[in-house]
Coordinates of C-alpha atoms in Angstrom, one line a residue:
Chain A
X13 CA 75.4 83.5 5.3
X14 CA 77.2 83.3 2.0
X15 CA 78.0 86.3 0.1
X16 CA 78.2 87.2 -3.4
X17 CA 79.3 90.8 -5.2
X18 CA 77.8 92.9 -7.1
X19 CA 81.0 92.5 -9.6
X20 CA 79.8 88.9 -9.6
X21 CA 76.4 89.2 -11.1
X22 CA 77.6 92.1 -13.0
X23 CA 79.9 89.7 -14.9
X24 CA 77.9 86.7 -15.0
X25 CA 75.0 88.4 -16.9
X26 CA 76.9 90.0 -19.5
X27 CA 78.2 86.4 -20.0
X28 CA 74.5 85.1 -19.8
X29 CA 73.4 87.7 -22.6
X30 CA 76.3 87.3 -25.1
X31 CA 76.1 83.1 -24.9
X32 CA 71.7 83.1 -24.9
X33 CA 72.3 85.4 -27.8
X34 CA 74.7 83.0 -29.9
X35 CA 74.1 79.8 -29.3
X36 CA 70.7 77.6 -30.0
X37 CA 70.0 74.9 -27.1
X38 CA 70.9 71.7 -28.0
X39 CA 66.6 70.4 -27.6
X40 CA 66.0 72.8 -30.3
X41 CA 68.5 72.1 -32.5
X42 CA 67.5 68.7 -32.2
X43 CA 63.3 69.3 -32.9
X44 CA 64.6 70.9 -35.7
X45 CA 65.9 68.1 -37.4
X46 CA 63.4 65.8 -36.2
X47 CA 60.4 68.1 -37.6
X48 CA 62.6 68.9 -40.9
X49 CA 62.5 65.2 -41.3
X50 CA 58.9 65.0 -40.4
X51 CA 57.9 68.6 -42.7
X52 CA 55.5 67.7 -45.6
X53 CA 55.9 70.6 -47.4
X54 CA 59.2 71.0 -49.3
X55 CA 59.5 74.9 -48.6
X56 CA 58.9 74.3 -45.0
X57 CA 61.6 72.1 -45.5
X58 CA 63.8 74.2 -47.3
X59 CA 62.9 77.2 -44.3
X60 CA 63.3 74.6 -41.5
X61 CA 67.1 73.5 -43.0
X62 CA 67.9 77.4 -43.5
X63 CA 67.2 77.8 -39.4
X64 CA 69.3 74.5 -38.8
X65 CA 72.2 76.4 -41.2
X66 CA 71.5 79.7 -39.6
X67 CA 72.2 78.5 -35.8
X68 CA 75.6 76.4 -37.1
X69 CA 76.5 80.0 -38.6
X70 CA 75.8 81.9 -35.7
X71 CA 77.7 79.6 -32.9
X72 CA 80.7 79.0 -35.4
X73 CA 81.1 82.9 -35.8
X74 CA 79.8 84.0 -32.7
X75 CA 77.0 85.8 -33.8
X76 CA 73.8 86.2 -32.7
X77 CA 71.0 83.7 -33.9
X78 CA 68.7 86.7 -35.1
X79 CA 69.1 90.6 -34.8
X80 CA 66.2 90.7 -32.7
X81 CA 68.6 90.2 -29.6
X82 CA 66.0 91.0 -27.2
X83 CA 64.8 92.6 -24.5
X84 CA 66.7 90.6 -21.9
X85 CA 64.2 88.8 -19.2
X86 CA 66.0 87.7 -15.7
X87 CA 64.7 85.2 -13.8
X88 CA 66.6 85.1 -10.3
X89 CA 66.4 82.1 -8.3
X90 CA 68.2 83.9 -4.9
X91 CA 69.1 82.0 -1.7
X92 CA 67.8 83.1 1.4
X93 CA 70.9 82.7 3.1
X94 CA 73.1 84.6 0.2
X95 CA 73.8 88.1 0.9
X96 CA 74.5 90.9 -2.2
X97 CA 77.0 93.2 -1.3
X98 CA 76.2 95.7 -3.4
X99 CA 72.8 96.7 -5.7
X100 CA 71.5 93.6 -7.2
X101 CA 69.3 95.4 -9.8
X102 CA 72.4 97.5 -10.8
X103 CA 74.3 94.8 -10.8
X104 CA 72.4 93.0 -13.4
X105 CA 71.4 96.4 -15.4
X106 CA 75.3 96.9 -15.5
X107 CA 75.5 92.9 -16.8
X108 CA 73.2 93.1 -19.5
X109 CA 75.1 96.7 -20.5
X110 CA 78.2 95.0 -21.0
X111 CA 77.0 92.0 -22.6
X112 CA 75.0 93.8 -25.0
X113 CA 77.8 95.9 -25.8
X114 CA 80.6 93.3 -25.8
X115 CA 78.7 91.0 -27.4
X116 CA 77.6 93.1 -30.6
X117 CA 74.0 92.5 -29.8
X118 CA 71.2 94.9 -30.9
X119 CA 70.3 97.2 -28.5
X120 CA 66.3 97.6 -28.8
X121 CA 65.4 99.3 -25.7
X122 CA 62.9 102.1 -25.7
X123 CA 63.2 104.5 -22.1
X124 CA 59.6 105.7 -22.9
X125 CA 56.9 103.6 -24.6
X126 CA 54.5 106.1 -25.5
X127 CA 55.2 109.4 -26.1
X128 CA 59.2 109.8 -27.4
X129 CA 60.3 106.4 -27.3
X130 CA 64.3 107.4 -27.2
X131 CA 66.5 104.3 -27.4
X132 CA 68.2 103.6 -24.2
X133 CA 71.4 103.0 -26.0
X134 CA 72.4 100.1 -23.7
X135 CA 69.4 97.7 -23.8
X136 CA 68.4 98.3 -20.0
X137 CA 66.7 98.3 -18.2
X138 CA 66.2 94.2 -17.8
X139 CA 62.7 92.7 -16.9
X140 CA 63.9 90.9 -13.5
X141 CA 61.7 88.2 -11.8
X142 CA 63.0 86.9 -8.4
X143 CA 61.9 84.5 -6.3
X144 CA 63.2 83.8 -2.7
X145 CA 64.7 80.0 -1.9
X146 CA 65.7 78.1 0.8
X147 CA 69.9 77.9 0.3
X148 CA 72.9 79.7 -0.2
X149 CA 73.0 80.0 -3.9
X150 CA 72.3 82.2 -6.8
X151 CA 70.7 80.9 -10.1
X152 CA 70.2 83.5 -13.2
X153 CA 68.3 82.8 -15.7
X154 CA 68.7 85.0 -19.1
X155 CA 66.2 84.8 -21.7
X156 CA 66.6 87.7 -24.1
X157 CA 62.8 87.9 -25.3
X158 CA 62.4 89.4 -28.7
X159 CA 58.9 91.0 -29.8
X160 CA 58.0 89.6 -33.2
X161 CA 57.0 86.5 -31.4
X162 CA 56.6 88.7 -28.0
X163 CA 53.8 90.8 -29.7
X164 CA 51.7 87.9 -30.8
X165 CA 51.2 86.9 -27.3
X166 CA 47.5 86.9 -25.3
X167 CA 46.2 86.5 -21.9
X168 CA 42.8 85.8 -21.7
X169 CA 40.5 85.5 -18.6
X170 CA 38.6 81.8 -19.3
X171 CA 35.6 80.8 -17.4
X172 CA 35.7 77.6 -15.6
X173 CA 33.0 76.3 -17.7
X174 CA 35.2 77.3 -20.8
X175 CA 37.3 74.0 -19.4
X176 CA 39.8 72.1 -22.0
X177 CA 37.6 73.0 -25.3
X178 CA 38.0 76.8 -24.0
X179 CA 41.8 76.3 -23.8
X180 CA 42.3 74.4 -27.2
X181 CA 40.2 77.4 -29.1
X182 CA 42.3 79.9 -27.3
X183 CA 45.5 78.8 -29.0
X184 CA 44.3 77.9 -32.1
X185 CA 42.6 81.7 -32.4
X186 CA 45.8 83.0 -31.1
X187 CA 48.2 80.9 -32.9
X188 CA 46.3 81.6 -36.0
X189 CA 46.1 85.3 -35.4
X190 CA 49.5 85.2 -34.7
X191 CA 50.2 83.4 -38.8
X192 CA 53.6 84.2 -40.1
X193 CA 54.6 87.2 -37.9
X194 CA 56.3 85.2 -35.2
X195 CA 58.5 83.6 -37.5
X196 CA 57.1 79.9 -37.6
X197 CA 58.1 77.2 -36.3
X198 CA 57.0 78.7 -32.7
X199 CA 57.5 77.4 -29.2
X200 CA 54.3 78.5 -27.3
X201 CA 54.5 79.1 -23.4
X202 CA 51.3 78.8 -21.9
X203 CA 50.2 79.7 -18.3
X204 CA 46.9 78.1 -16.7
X205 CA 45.6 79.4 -13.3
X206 CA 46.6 81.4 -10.8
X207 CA 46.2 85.5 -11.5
X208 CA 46.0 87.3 -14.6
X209 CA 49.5 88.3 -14.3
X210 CA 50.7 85.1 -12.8
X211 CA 49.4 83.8 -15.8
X212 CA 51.9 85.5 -17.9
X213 CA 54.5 85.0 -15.7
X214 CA 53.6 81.4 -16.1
X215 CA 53.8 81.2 -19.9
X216 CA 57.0 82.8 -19.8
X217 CA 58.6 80.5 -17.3
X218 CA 57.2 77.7 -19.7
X219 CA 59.4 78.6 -22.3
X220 CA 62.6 78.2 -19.9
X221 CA 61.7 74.1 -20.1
X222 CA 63.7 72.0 -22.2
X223 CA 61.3 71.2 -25.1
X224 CA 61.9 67.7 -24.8
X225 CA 60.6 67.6 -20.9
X226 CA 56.8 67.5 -20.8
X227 CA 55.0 68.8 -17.1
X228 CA 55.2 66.3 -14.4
X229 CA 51.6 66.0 -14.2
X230 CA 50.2 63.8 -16.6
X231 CA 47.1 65.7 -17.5
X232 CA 49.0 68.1 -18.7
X233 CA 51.9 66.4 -20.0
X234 CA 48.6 65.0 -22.4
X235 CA 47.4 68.6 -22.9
X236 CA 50.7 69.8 -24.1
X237 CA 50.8 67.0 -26.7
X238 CA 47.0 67.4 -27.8
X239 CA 48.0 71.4 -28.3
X240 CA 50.5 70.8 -30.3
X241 CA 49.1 68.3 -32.3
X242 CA 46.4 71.3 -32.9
X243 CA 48.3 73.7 -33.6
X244 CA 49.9 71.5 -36.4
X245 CA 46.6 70.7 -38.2
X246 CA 46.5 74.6 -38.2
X247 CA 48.9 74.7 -41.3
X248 CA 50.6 78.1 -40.9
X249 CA 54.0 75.9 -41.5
X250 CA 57.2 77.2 -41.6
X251 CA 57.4 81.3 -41.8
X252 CA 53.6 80.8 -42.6
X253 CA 54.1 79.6 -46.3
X254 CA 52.0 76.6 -45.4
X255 CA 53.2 73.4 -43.9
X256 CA 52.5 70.7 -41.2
X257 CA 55.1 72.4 -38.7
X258 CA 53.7 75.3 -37.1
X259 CA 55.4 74.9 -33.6
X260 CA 57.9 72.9 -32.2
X261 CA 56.3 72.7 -28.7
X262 CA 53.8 73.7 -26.5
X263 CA 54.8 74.0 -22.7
X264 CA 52.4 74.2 -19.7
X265 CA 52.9 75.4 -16.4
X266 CA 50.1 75.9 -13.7
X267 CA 49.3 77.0 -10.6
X268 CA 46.0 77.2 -7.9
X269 CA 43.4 79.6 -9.1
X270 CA 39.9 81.4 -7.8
X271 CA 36.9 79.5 -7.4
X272 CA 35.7 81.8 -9.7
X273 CA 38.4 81.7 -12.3
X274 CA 40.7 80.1 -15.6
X275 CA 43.3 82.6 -16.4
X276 CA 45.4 81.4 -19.5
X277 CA 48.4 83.3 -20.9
X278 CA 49.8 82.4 -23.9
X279 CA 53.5 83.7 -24.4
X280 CA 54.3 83.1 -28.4
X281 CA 58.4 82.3 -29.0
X282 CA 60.1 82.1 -31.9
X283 CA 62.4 78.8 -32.8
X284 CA 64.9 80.6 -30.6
X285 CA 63.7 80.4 -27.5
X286 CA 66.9 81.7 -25.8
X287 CA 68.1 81.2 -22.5
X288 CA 71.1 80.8 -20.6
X289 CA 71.4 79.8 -17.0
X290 CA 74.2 80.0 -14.1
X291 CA 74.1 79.1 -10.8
X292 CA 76.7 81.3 -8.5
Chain B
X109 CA 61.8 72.3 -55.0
X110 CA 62.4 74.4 -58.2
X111 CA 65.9 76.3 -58.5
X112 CA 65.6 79.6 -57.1
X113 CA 65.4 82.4 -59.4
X114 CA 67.8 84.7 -59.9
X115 CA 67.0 88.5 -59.7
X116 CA 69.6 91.5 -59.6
X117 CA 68.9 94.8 -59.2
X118 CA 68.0 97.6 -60.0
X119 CA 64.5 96.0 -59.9
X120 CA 62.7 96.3 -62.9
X121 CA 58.9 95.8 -64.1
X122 CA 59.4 93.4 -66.1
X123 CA 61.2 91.4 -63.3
X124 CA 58.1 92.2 -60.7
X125 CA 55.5 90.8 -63.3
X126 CA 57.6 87.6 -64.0
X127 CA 57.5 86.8 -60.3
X128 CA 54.8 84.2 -58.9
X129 CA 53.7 84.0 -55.6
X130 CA 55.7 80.7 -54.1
X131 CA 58.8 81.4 -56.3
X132 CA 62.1 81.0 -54.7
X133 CA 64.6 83.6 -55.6
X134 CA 68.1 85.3 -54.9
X135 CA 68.5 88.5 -55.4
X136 CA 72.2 90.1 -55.9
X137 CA 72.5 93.8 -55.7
X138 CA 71.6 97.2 -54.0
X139 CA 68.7 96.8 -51.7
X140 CA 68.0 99.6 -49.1
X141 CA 67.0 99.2 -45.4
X142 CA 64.5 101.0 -43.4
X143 CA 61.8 100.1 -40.6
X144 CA 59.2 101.5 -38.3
X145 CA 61.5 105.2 -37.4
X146 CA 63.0 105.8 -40.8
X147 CA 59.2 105.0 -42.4
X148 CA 57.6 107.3 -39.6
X149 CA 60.4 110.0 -41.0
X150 CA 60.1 109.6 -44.7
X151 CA 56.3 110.0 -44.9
X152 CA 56.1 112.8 -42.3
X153 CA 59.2 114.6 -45.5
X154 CA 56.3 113.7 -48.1
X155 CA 53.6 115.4 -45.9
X156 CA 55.7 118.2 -45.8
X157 CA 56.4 118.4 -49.4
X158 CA 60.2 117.7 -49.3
X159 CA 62.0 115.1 -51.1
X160 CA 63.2 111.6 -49.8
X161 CA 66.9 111.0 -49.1
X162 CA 67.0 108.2 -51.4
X163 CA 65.0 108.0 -54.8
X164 CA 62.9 104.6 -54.6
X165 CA 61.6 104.0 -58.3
X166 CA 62.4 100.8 -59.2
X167 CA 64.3 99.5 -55.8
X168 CA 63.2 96.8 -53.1
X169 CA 63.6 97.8 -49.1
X170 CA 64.7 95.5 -47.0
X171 CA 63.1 95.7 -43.5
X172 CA 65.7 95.0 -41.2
X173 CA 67.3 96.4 -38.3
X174 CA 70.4 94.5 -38.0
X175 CA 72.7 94.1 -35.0
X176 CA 75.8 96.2 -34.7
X177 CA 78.9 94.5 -37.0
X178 CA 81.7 93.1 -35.3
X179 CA 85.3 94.6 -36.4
X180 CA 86.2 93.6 -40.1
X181 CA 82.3 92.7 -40.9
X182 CA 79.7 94.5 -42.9
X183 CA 76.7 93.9 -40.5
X184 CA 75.7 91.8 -37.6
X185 CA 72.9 89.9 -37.8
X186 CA 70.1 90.6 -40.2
X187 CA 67.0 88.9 -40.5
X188 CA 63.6 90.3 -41.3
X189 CA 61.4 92.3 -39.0
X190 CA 57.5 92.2 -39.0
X191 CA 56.4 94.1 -42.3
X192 CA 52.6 94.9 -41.0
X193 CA 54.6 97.4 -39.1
X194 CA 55.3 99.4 -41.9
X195 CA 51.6 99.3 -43.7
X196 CA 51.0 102.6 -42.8
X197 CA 53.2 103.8 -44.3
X198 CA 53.6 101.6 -47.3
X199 CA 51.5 103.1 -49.8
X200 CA 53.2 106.0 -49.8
X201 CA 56.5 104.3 -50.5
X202 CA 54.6 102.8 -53.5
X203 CA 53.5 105.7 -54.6
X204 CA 57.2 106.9 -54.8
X205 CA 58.2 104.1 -57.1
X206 CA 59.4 101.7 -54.9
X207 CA 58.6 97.9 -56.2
X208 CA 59.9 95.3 -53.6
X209 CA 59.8 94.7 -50.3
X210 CA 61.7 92.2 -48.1
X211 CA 60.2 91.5 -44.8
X212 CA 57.9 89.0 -43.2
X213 CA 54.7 88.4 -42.1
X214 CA 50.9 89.6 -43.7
X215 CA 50.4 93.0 -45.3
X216 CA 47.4 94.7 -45.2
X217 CA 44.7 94.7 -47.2
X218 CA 45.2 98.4 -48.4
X219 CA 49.0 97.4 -49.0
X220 CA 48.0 94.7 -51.6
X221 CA 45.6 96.9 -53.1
X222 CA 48.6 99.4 -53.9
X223 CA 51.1 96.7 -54.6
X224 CA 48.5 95.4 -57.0
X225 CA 48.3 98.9 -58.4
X226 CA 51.9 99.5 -59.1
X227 CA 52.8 95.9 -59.8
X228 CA 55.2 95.5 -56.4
X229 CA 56.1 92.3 -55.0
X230 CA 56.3 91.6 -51.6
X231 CA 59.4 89.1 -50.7
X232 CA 59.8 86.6 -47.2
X233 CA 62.8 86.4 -45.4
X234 CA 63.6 83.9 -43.1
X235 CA 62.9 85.3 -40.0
X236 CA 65.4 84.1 -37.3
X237 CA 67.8 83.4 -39.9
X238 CA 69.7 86.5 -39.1
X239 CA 73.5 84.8 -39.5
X240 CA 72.6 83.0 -43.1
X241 CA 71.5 86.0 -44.1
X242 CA 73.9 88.7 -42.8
X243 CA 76.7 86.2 -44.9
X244 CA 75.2 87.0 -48.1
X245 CA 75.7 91.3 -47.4
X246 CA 78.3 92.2 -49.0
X247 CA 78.1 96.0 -47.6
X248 CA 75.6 98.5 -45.8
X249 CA 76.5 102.1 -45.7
X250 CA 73.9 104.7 -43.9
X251 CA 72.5 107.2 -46.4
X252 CA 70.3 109.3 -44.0
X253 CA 68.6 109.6 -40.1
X254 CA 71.9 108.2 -38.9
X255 CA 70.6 109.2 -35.3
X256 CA 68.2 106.1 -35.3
X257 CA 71.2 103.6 -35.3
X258 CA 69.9 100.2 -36.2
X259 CA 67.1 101.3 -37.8
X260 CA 68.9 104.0 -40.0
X261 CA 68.1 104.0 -43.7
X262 CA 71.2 102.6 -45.5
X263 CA 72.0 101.0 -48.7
X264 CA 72.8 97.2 -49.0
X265 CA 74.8 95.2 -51.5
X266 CA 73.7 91.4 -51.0
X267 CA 74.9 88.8 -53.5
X268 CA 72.2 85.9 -53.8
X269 CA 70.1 86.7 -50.6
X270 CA 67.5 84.5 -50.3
X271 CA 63.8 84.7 -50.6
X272 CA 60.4 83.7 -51.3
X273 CA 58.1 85.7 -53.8
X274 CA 54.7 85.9 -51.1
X275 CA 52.3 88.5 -52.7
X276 CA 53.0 89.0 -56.4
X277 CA 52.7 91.7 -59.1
X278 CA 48.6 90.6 -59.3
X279 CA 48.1 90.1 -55.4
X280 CA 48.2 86.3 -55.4
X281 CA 49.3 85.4 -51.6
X282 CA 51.2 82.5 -50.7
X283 CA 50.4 82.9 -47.4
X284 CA 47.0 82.2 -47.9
X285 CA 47.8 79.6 -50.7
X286 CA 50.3 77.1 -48.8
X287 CA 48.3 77.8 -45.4
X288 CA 45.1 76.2 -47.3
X289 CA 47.2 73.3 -48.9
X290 CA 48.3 72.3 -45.5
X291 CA 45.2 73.2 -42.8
X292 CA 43.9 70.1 -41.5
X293 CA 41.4 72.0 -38.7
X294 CA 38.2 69.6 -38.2
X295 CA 35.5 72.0 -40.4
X296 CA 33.3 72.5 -37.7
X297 CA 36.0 73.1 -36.0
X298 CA 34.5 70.6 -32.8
X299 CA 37.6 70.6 -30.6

């Protein structure tokens, strides 16, 4: 049995929130330029070099990408053999406290969501998703989710009969519904199978893959790349002024589902599809 | 592309009816922010009868929420928020005199309709260009509901921020306009 503090986690989330927060992944830096390159219309160009500006800004003065910093989504990859001395969920809470303080990041967590809404004041509490594995390790996962993009996201129970057709009209109704408000060019996470909300958990966890990794399978490595071929003949472009780049990528994961069943989640991203990662 | 155009405030409308939807402009000047809480507060004064802590004829709000500012900056980040947020609320703030807005995404029907009626123009921001656009603010100072930190109504100096005309002074709507020019959908749509 390994252990690891509370302290530990504490400090490597507030790390995890400040450096998600400030610096764009290299794959998306580099679709940029490709799909600037690519970009038919000259405004989408123009908006599509203004992002590739934007993210040079934001690491050289260590600021975040977009004000929107997030509400901060934890994935935990935790060891069965580690033990936490201490509270794990205060532990991170305490993480993404600090970081969002340290770090100058907006704090846009509400305690209530219907009645008074009353800002937290410390952007916790942090969505936390954890999974048991076989080792002695800890792997954290931040992806500070932010809800222009968040809020244009569906889940929608499919019939089997619905098949691939039912899938491709899905995004393009949702994608299209969705227009300018998620800031353009989007990354879309999709979920297939399992439960409704395994679905969404799904479609999140999609939008943790490198863009430039397609699934294993090949089916759907081909499905991700018809998608987003679709979604580009949409031409909601760039900030939805019209344009041939409407989303960078679409990413796919699966899982087993009900006889009876298609569950599909789509989780909408902006260009800054954030995430940090540590293993402890 | 054409050179943007150059716009500084106060807002006038002449300025509004010059603009075309799909124009490219920088505006240098006093813009003031303000979002979902601040909106919520200003029309629930106007229901009330009381006046608004800031006097909107003739100025552009910007709707933002930025993140906090580091020591010896103005403002964090600052990009645009979703503006179908505010439509509610909207023609109301028309109504006062207020003839731009700075956000992104659609508007509402109702919200062209009164833009079209007091010759507003609706402006895009970048959205997710936060740092590009934080460097063009020059100050922000909170004028009222302090309490709702980010999303405080203050007043902005910006000194050529950068945007794109989307609805103008007669409704046209470059959303719809460059969306059409670029749609390549199959028409019967067989997927």
């Amino acid at each position: 049995m390994r252990v690891i503090t509370a302290q530990m986690v504490t400090k490597a989330v507030a790390e995890l929130a400040i450096k998600a927060n400030y610096y764009l992944p290299e794959d998306v830096k580099t679709a940029l330029t490709h799909m600037h390159n690519q970009e038919q219309s000259p405004l989408g160009q123009e908006i599509i070099n203004q992002l590739i500006e934007n993210a040079a800004i934001a690491a050289q003065n260590d600021v975040p990408i977009c004000q929107d910093t997030g509400m901060a989504v934890i994935f935990l990859e935790l060891g069965q053999e580690v033990h936490i001395d201490g509270d794990l969920q205060t532990a991170i809470n305490n993480g993404v406290a600090t970081g969002y303080s340290e770090g100058y990041l907006r704090k846009s967590v509400v305690a209530e969501p219907l009645f008074n809404r009353k800002n937290t004041g410390n952007n916790t509490p942090a969505i936390i998703h954890t999974e048991i594995v076989p080792g002695d390790k800890l792997k954290i996962t931040l992806a500070p989710k932010g809800f222009g993009s968040e809020n244009m996201s569906a889940v929608k129970m499919l019939k089997p009969s619905d098949g691939v057709a039912g899938v491709k009209k899905f995004i393009l109704d949702t994608v299209l519904a969705a227009g300018a408000n998620p800031c353009p060019p989007i990354i879309v996470g999709m979920g297939i199978g399992g439960t409704m909300e395994k679905a969404a958990l799904l479609a999140k966890k999609a939008l943790l893959r490198p863009i430039d990794r397609h699934n294993a399978n090949p089916d759907y490595a081909k499905l991700e790349e018809e998608l987003l071929t679709l979604v580009n003949l949409t031409g909601v472009g760039p900030q939805g002024l019209g344009g041939t780049t409407t989303a960078l990528a679409v990413n796919i994961e699966y899982y087993p589902t009900h006889i009876a069943g298609l569950p599909v989640a789509i989780n909408v991203n902006c260009h800054a599809t954030r995430h940090a990662e540590t293993l402890i | 592309m054409a050179a943007p155009i150059k716009i500084t405030t106060p807002f006038t409308l002449e300025q509004a009816r010059a603009l075309k939807a799909g124009d490219l402009v920088l505006i240098t000047g006093t813009v003031y922010t303000s979002r979902d809480a601040a909106h919520k507060r200003m029309t629930e004064a106007l229901a009330k009868g009381e006046t608004l802590p800031v006097d909107f004829h003739n100025q552009i709000v910007y709707y933002v929420g930025p993140s906090p500012a580091k020591p010896g900056q103005p403002i964090g980040s600052a990009g645009p928020t979703t503006s179908g947020r505010m439509d509610s609320y909207t023609p109301q703030m028309l109504d006062q005199g207020l003839l731009g807005m700075i956000g992104k995404g659609y508007r509402s029907p109702e919200v062209i309709a009164a833009m079209k009626k007091h010759q507003a123009v609706y402006f895009a921001a970048t959205g997710g260009a936060a740092a590009l656009i934080a460097a063009t603010v020059k100050s922000y100072e909170v004028v009222a509901y302090a309490d709702l930190g980010a999303e405080a109504l203050a007043r902005m100096t910006v000194e050529n921020f950068p945007a794109i005309v989307v609805i103008d002074s007669t409704g046209n709507n470059f959303y719809l306009e460059g969306q059409k020019q670029y749609c390549r959908l199959p028409a019967d749509n067989n997927l």
